[in-house]
mmCIF file of C-alpha atoms and ligand atoms in Angstrom:
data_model
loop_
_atom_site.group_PDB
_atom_site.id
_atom_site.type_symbol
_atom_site.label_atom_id
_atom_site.label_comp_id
_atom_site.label_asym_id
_atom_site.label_seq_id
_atom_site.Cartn_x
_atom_site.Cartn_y
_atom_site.Cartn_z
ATOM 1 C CA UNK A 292 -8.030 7.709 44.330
ATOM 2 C CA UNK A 293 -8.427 4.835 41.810
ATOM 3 C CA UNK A 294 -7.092 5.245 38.807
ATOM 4 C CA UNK A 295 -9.252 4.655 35.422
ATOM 5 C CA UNK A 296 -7.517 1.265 34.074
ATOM 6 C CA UNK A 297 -5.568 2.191 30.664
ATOM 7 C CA UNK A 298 -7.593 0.192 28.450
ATOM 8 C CA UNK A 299 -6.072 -3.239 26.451
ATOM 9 C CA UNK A 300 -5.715 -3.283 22.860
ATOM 10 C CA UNK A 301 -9.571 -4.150 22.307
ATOM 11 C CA UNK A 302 -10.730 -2.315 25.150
ATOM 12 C CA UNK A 303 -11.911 1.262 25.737
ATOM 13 C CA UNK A 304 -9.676 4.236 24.022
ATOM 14 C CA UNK A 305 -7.757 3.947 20.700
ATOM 15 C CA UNK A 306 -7.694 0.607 20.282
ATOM 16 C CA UNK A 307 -11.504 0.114 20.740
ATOM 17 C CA UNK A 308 -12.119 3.067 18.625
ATOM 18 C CA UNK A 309 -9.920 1.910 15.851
ATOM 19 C CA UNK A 310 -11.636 -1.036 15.415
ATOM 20 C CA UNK A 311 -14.902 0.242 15.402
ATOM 21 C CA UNK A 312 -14.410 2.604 12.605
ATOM 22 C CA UNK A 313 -12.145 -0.616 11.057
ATOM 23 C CA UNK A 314 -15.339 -2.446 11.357
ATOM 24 C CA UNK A 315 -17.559 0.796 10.024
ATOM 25 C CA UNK A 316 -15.637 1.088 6.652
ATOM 26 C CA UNK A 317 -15.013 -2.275 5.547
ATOM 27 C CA UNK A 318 -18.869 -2.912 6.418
ATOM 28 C CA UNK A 319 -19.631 0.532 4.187
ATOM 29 C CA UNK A 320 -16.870 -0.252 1.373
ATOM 30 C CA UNK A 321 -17.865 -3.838 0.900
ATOM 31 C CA UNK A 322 -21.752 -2.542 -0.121
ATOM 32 C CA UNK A 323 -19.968 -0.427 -2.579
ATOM 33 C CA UNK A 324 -18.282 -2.675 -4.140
ATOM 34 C CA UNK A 325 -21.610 -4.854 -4.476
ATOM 35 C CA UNK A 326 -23.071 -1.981 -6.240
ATOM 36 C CA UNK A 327 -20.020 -1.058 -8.238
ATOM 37 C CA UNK A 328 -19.775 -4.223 -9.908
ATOM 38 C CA UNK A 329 -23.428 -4.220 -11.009
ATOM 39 C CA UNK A 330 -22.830 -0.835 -12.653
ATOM 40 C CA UNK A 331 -19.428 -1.772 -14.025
ATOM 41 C CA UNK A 332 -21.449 -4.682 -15.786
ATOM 42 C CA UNK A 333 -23.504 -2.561 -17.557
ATOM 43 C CA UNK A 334 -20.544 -2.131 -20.394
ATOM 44 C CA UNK A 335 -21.906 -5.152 -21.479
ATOM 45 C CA UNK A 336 -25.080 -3.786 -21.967
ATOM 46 C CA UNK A 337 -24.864 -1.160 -23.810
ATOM 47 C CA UNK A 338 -22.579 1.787 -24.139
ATOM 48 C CA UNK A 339 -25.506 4.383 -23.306
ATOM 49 C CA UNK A 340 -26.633 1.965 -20.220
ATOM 50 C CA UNK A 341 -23.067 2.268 -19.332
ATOM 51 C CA UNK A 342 -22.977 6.207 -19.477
ATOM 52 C CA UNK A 343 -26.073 7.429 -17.930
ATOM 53 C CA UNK A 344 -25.695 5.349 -14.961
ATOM 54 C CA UNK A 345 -21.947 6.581 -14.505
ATOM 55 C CA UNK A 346 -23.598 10.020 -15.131
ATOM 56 C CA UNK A 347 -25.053 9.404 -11.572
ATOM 57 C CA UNK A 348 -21.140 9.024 -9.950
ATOM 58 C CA UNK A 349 -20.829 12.714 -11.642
ATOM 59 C CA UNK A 350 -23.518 14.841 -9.792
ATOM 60 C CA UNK A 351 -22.033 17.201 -7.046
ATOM 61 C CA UNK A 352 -24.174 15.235 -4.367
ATOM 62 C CA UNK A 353 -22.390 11.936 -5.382
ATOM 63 C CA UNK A 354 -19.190 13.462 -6.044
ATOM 64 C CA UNK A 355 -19.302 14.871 -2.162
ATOM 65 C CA UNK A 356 -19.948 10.978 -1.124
ATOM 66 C CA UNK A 357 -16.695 10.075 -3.380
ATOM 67 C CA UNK A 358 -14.958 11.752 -1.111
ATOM 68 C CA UNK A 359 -16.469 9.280 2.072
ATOM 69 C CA UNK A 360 -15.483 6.733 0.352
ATOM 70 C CA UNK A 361 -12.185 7.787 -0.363
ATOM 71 C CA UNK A 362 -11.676 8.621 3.149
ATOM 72 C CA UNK A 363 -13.389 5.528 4.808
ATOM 73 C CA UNK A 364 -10.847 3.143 2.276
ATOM 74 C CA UNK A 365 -7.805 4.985 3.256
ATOM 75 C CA UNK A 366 -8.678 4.917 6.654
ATOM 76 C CA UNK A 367 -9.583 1.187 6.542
ATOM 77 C CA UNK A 368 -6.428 0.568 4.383
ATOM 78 C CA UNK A 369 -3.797 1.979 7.055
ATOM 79 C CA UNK A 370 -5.244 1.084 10.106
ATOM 80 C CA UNK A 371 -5.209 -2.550 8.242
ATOM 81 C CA UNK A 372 -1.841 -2.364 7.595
ATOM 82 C CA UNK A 373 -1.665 -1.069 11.576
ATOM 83 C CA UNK A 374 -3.359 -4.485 12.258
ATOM 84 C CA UNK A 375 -1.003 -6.297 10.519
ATOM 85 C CA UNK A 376 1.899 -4.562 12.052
ATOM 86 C CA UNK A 377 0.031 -5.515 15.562
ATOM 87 C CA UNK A 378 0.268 -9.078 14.849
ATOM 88 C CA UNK A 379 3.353 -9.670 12.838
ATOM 89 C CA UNK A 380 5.961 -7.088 14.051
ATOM 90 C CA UNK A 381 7.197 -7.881 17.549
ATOM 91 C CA UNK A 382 6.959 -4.401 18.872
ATOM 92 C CA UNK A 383 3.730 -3.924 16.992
ATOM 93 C CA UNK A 384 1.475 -4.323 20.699
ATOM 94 C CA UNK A 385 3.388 -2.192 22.520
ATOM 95 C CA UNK A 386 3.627 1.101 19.720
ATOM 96 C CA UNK A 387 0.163 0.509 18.510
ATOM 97 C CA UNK A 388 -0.837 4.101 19.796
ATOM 98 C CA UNK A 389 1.450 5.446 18.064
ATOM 99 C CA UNK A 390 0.789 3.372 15.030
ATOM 100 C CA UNK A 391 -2.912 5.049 15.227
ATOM 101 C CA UNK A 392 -1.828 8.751 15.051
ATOM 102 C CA UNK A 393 0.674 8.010 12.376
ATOM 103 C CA UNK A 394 -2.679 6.170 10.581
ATOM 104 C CA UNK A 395 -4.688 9.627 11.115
ATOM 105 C CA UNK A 396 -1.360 11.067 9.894
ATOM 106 C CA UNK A 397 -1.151 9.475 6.891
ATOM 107 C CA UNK A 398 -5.063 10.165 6.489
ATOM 108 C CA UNK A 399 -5.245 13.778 6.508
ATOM 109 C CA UNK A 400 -2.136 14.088 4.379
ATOM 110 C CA UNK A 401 -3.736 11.696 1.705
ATOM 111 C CA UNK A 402 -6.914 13.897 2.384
ATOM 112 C CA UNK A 403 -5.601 17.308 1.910
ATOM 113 C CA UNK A 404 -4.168 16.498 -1.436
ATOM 114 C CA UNK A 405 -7.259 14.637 -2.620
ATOM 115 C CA UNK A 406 -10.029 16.630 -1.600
ATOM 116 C CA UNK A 407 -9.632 20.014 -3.222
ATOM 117 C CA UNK A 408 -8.921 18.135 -5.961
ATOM 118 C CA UNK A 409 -11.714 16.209 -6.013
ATOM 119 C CA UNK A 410 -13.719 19.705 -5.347
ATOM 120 C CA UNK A 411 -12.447 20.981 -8.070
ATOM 121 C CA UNK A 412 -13.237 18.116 -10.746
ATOM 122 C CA UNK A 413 -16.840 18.125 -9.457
ATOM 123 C CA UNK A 414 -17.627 22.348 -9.052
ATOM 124 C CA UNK A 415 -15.345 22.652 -12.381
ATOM 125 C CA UNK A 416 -16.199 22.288 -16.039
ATOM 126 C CA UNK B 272 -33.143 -16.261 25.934
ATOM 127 C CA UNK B 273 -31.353 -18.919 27.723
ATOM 128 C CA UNK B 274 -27.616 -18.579 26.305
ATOM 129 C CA UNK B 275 -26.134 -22.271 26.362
ATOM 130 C CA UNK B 276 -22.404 -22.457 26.089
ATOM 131 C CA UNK B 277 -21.511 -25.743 25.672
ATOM 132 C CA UNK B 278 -17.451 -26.350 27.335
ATOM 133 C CA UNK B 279 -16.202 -23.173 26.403
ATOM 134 C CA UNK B 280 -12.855 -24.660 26.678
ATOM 135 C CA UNK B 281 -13.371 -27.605 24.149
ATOM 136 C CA UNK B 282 -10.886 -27.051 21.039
ATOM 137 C CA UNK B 283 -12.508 -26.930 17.604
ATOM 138 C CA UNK B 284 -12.503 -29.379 14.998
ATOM 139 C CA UNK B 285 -8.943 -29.634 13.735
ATOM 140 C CA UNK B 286 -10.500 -29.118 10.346
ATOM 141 C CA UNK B 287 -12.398 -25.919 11.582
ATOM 142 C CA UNK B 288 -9.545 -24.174 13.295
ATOM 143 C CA UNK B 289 -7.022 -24.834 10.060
ATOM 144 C CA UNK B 290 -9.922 -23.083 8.317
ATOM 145 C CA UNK B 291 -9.871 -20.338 10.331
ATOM 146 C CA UNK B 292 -6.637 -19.792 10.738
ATOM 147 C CA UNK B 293 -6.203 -19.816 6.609
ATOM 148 C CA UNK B 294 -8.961 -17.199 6.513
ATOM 149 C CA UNK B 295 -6.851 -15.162 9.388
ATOM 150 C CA UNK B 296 -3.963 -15.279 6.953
ATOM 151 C CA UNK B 297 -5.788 -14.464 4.129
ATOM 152 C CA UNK B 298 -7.258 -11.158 5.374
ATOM 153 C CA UNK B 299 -3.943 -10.176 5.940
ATOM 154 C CA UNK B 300 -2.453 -10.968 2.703
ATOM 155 C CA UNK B 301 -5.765 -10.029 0.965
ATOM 156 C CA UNK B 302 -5.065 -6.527 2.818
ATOM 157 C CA UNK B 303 -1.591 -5.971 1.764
ATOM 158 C CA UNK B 304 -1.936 -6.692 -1.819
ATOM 159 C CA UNK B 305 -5.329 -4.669 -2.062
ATOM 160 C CA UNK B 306 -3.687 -1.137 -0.485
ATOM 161 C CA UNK B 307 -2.017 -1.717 -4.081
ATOM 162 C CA UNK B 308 -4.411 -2.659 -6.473
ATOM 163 C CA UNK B 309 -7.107 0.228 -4.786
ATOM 164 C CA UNK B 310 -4.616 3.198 -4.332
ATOM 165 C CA UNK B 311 -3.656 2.441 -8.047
ATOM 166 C CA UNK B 312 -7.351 1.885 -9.007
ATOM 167 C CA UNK B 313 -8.672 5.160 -7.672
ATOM 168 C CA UNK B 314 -5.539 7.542 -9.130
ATOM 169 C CA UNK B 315 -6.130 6.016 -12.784
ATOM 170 C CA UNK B 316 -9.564 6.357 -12.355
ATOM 171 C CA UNK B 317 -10.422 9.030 -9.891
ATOM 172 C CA UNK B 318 -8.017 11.364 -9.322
ATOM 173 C CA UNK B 319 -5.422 11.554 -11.919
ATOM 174 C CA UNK B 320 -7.360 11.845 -14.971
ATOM 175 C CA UNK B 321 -7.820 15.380 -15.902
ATOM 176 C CA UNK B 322 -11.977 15.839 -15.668
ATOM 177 C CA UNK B 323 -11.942 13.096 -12.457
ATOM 178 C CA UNK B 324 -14.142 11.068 -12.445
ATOM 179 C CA UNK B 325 -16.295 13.145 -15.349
ATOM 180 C CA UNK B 326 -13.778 11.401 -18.023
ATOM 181 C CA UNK B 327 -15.097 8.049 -16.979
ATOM 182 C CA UNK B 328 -17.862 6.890 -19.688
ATOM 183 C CA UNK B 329 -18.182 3.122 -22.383
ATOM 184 C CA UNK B 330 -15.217 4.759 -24.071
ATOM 185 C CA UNK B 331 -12.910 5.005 -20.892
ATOM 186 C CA UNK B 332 -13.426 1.618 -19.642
ATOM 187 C CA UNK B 333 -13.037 0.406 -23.341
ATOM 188 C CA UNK B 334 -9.719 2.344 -23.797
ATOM 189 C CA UNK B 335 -8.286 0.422 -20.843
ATOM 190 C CA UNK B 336 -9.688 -3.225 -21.258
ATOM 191 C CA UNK B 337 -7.993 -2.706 -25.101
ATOM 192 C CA UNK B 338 -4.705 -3.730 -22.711
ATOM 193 C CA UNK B 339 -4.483 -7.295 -21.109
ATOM 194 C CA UNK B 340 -2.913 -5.276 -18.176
ATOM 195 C CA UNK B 341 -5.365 -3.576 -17.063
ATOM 196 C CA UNK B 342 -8.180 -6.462 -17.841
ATOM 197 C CA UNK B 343 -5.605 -8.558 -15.339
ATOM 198 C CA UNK B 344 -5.412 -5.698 -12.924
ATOM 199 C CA UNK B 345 -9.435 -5.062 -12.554
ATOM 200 C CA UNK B 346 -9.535 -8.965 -12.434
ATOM 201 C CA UNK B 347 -7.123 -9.505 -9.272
ATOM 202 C CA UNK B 348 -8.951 -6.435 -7.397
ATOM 203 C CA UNK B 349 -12.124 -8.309 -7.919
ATOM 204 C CA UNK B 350 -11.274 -11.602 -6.453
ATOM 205 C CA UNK B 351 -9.239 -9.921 -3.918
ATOM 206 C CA UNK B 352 -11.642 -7.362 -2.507
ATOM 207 C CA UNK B 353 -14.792 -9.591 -2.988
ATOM 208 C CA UNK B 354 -12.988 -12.643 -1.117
ATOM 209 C CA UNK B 355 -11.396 -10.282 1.575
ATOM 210 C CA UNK B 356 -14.975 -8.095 2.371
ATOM 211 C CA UNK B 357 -17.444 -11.334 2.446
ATOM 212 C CA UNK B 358 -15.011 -12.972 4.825
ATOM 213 C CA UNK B 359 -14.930 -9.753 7.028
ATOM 214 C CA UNK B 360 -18.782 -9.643 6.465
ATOM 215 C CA UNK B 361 -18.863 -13.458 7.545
ATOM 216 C CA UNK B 362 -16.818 -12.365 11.260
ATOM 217 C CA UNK B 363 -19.466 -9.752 11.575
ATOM 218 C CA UNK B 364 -22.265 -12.238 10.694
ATOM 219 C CA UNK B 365 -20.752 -14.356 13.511
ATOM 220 C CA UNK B 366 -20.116 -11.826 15.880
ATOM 221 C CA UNK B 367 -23.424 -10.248 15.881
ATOM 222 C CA UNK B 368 -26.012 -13.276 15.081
ATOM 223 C CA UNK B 369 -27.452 -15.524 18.102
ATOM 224 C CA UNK B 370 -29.047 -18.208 16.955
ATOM 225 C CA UNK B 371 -27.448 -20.345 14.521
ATOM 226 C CA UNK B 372 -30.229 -21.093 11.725
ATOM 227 C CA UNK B 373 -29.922 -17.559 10.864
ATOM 228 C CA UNK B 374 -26.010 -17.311 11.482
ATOM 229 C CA UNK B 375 -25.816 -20.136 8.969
ATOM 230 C CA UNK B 376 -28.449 -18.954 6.498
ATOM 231 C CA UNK B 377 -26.733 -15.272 6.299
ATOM 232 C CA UNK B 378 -22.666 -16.749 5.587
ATOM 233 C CA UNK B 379 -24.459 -19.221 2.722
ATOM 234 C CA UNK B 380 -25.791 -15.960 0.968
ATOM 235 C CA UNK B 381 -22.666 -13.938 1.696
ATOM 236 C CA UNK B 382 -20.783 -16.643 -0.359
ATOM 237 C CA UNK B 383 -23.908 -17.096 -2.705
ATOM 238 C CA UNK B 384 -23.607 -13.178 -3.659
ATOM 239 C CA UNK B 385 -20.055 -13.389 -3.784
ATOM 240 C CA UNK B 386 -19.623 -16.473 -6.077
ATOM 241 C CA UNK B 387 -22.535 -14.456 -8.671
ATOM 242 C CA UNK B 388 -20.642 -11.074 -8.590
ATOM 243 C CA UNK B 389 -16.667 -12.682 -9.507
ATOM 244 C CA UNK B 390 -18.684 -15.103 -12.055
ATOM 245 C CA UNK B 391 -20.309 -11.580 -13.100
ATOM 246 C CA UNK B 392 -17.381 -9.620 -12.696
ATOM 247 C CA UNK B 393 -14.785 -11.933 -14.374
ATOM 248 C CA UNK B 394 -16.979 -12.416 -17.542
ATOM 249 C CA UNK B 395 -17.641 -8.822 -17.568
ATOM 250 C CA UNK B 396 -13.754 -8.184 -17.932
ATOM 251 C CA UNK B 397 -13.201 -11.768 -20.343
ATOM 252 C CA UNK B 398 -16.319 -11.317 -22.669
ATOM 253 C CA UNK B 399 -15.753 -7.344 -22.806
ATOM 254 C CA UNK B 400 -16.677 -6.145 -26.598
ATOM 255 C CA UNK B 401 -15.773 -2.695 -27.809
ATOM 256 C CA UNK B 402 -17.332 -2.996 -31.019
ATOM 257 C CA UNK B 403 -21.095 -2.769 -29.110
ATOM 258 C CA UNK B 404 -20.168 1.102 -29.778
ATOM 259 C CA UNK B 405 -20.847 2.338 -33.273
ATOM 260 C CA UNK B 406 -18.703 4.975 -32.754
ATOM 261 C CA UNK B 407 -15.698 2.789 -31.110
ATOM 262 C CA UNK B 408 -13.339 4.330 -34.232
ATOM 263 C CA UNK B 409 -13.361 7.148 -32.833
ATOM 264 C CA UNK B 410 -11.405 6.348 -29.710
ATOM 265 C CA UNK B 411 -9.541 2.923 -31.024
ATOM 266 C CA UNK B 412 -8.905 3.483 -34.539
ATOM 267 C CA UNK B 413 -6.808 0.624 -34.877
ATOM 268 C CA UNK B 414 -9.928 -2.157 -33.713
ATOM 269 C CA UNK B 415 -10.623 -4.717 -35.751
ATOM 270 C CA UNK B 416 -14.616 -5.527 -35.535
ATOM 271 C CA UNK B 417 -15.932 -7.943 -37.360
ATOM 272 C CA UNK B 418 -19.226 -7.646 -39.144
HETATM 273 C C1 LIG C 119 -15.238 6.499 -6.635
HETATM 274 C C2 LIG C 119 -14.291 5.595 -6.749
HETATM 275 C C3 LIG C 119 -14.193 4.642 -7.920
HETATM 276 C C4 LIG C 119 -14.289 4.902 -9.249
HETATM 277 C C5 LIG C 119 -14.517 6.248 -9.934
HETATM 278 C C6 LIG C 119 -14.129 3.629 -9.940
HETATM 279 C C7 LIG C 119 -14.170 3.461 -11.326
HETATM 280 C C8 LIG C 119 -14.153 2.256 -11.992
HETATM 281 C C9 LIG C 119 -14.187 2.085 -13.439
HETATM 282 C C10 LIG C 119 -14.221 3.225 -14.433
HETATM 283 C C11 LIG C 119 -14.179 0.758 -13.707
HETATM 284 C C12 LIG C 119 -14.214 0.104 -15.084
HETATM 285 C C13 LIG C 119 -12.934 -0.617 -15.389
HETATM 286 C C14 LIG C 119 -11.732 0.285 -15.316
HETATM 287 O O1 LIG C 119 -11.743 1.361 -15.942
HETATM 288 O O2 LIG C 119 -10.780 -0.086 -14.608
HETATM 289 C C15 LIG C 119 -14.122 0.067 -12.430
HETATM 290 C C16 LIG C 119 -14.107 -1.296 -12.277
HETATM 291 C C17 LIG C 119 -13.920 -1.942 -11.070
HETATM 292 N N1 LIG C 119 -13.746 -1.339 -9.819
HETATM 293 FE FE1 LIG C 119 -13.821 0.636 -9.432
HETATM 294 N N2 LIG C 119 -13.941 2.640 -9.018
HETATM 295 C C18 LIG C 119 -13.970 3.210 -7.767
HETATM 296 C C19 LIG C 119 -13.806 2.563 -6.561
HETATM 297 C C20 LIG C 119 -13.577 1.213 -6.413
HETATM 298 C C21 LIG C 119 -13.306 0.535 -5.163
HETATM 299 C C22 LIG C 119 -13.228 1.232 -3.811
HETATM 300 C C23 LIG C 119 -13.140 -0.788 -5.448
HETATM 301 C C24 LIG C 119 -12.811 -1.941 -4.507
HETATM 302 C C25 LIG C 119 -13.241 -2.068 -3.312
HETATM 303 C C26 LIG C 119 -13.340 -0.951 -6.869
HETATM 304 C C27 LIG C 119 -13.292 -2.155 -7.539
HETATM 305 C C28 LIG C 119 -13.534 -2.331 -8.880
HETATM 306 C C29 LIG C 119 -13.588 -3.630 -9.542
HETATM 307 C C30 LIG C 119 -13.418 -4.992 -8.860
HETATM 308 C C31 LIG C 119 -13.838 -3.383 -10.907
HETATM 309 C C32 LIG C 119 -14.009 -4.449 -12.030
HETATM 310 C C33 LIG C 119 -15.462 -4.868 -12.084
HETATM 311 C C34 LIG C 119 -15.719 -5.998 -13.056
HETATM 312 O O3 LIG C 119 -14.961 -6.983 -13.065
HETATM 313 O O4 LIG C 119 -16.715 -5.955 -13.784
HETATM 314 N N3 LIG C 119 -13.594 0.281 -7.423
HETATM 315 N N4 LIG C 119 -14.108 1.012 -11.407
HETATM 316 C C1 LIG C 120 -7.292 -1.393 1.192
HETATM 317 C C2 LIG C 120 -6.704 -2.446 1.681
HETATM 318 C C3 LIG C 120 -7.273 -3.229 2.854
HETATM 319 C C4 LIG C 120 -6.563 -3.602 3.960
HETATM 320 C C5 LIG C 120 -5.080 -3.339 4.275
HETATM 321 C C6 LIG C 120 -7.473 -4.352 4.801
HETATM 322 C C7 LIG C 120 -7.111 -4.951 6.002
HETATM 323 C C8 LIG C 120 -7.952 -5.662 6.805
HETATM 324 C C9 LIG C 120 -7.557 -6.479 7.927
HETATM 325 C C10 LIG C 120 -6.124 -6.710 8.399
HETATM 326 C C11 LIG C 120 -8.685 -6.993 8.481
HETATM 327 C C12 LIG C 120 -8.775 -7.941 9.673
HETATM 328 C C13 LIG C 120 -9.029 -7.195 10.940
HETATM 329 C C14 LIG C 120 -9.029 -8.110 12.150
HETATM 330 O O1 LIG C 120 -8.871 -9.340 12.005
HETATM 331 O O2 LIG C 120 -9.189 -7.564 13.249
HETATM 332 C C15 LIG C 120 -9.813 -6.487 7.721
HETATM 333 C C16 LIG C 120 -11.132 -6.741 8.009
HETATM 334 C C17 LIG C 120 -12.184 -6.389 7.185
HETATM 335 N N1 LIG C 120 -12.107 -5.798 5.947
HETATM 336 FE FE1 LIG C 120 -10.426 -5.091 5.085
HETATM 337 N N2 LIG C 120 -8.723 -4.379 4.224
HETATM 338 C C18 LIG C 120 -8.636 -3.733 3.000
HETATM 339 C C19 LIG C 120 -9.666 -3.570 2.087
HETATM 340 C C20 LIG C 120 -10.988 -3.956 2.290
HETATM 341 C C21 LIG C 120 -12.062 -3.881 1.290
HETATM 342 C C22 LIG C 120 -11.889 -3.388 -0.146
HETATM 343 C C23 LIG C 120 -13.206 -4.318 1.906
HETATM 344 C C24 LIG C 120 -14.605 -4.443 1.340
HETATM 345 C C25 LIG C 120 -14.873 -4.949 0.164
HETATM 346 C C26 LIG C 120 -12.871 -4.674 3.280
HETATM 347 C C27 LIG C 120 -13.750 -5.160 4.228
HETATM 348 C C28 LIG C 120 -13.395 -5.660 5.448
HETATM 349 C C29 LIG C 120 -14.342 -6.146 6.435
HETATM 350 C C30 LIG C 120 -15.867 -6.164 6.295
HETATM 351 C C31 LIG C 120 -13.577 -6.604 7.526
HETATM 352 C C32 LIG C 120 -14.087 -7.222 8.846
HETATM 353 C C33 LIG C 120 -14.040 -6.187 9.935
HETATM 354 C C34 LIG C 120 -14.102 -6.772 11.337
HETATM 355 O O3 LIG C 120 -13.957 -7.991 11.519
HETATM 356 O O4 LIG C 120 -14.271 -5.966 12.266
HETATM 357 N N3 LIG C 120 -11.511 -4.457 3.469
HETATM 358 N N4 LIG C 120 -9.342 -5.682 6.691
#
């Protein structure tokens, strides 16, 4: 019986995976930023322009999406540095695997120490 | 739609693949020096301060742009990120756009937005006034404001 070809670096398993959540976050972070710059501008408005639109980052609905964010720019900022690795390092092709689980490592560490506290600054006083 | 590739194998212009390959380095640069500048931005702003992101308001932002540190800092994550996401957004733009009228007309207002927003961005940090806030004594007692 054939086996199913491995995959290359771009194609089918990790590696295709990687970069399509790669390509997901910077995509999603990048239309953040747009919008964050257009609120951070409003300090030269006025200070109560300033504060009732940064009242809007402070509702629990928003505050849940913080945590997206968070997680889609830490992913996006390891698996970068993955990339990197990938082209730069000289064994970067051949452990890139196992560059990806020590990215999702990395991730959920990051994760379980921001989250609850991020929980806790938006269900506290 | 008949797809017409002209000689796949001709090279680029010599001008158009140094480009390219400059924008290849950049990203990677770009990404090293911005796992800095956003880490740090999100702790100061995000997650170490006690209230989160409730302690953010006018006075906040004011408190930091009183140091040229942090007026540099915000100023290097804007270039950086800006510069780093429209170029990403321009491979996407590439990648996913067939005919070239509207591949062209999409990377001209990528560039478009992004010139406005670090012109925005960079006199938002540079022209930054405190004294706007009537009650700016109350958090930088030491401010000098004029009139
Ligand atoms: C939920 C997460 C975030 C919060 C709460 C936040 C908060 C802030 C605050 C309070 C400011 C005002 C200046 C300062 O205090 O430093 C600011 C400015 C800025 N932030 Fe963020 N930020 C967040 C995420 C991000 C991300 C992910 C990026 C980059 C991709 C970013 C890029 C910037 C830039 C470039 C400025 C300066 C804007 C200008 O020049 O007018 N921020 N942010
Ligand atoms: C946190 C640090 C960051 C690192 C280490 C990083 C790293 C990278 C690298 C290495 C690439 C090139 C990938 C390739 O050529 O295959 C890339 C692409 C990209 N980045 Fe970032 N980046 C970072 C932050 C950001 C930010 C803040 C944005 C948005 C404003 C962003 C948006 C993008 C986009 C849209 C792409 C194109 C994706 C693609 O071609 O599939 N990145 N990033």
């Amino acid at each position: 019986m054939a086996t199913r070809p491995a995959g290359t670096l771009y194609r089918g398993k990790l590696g295709m995976w990687s970069w399509v959540l790669h390509r997901i976050t910077g995509v999603g972070i990048y239309f953040f930023l747009l919008v964050h710059i257009l609120d951070t501008a409003l300090v030269r408005v006025s200070p109560e322009a300033y504060n009732s639109v940064v009242a809007s980052y402070k509702t629990t609905i928003i505050g849940l999406a913080e945590i997206g964010l968070v997680g889609a720019i830490l992913f996006h900022a390891f698996n970068g540095i993955r990339v990197i690795l990938i082209d730069y390092w000289r064994k970067g092709a051949k452990y890139q695997n196992q560059m990806f689980w020590a990215v999702l490592v990395i991730w959920v560490v990051l994760m379980a120490g921001f989250v609850p506290r991020q929980l806790s600054h938006i269900f506290g006083a | 739609m008949a797809i017409i590739i002209e000689q796949p194998d001709a090279p680029r212009s010599r001008k158009g693949a140094q480009w390219e390959k400059r924008a290849w380095i950049f990203m990677r640069a770009s990404g090293i020096i911005l796992v800095f500048l956003i880490i740090g931005h999100l702790s100061v702003n995000l997650v170490l301060p006690e209230h989160g992101v409730k302690a953010i308001d006018f006075a906040f932002v004011a408190g930091k742009w009183a140091s040229p540190f942090w007026q540099a800092y915000d100023g290097l994550l804007l270039w950086f990120a800006l510069i780093h996401g429209t170029n990403g957004m321009r491979t996407l733009v590439n990648d996913y756009t067939e005919r070239e009228w509207l591949r062209k007309s999409l990377n001209i207002a990528l560039w478009v937005v992004a010139a406005t927003l670090i012109l925005l961005g960079t006199l938002v940090i540079t022209t930054f006034d405190p004294c706007i806030d009537p009650n700016v004594h109350n958090y930088l007692p030491d401010l000098v404001c004029k009139g």
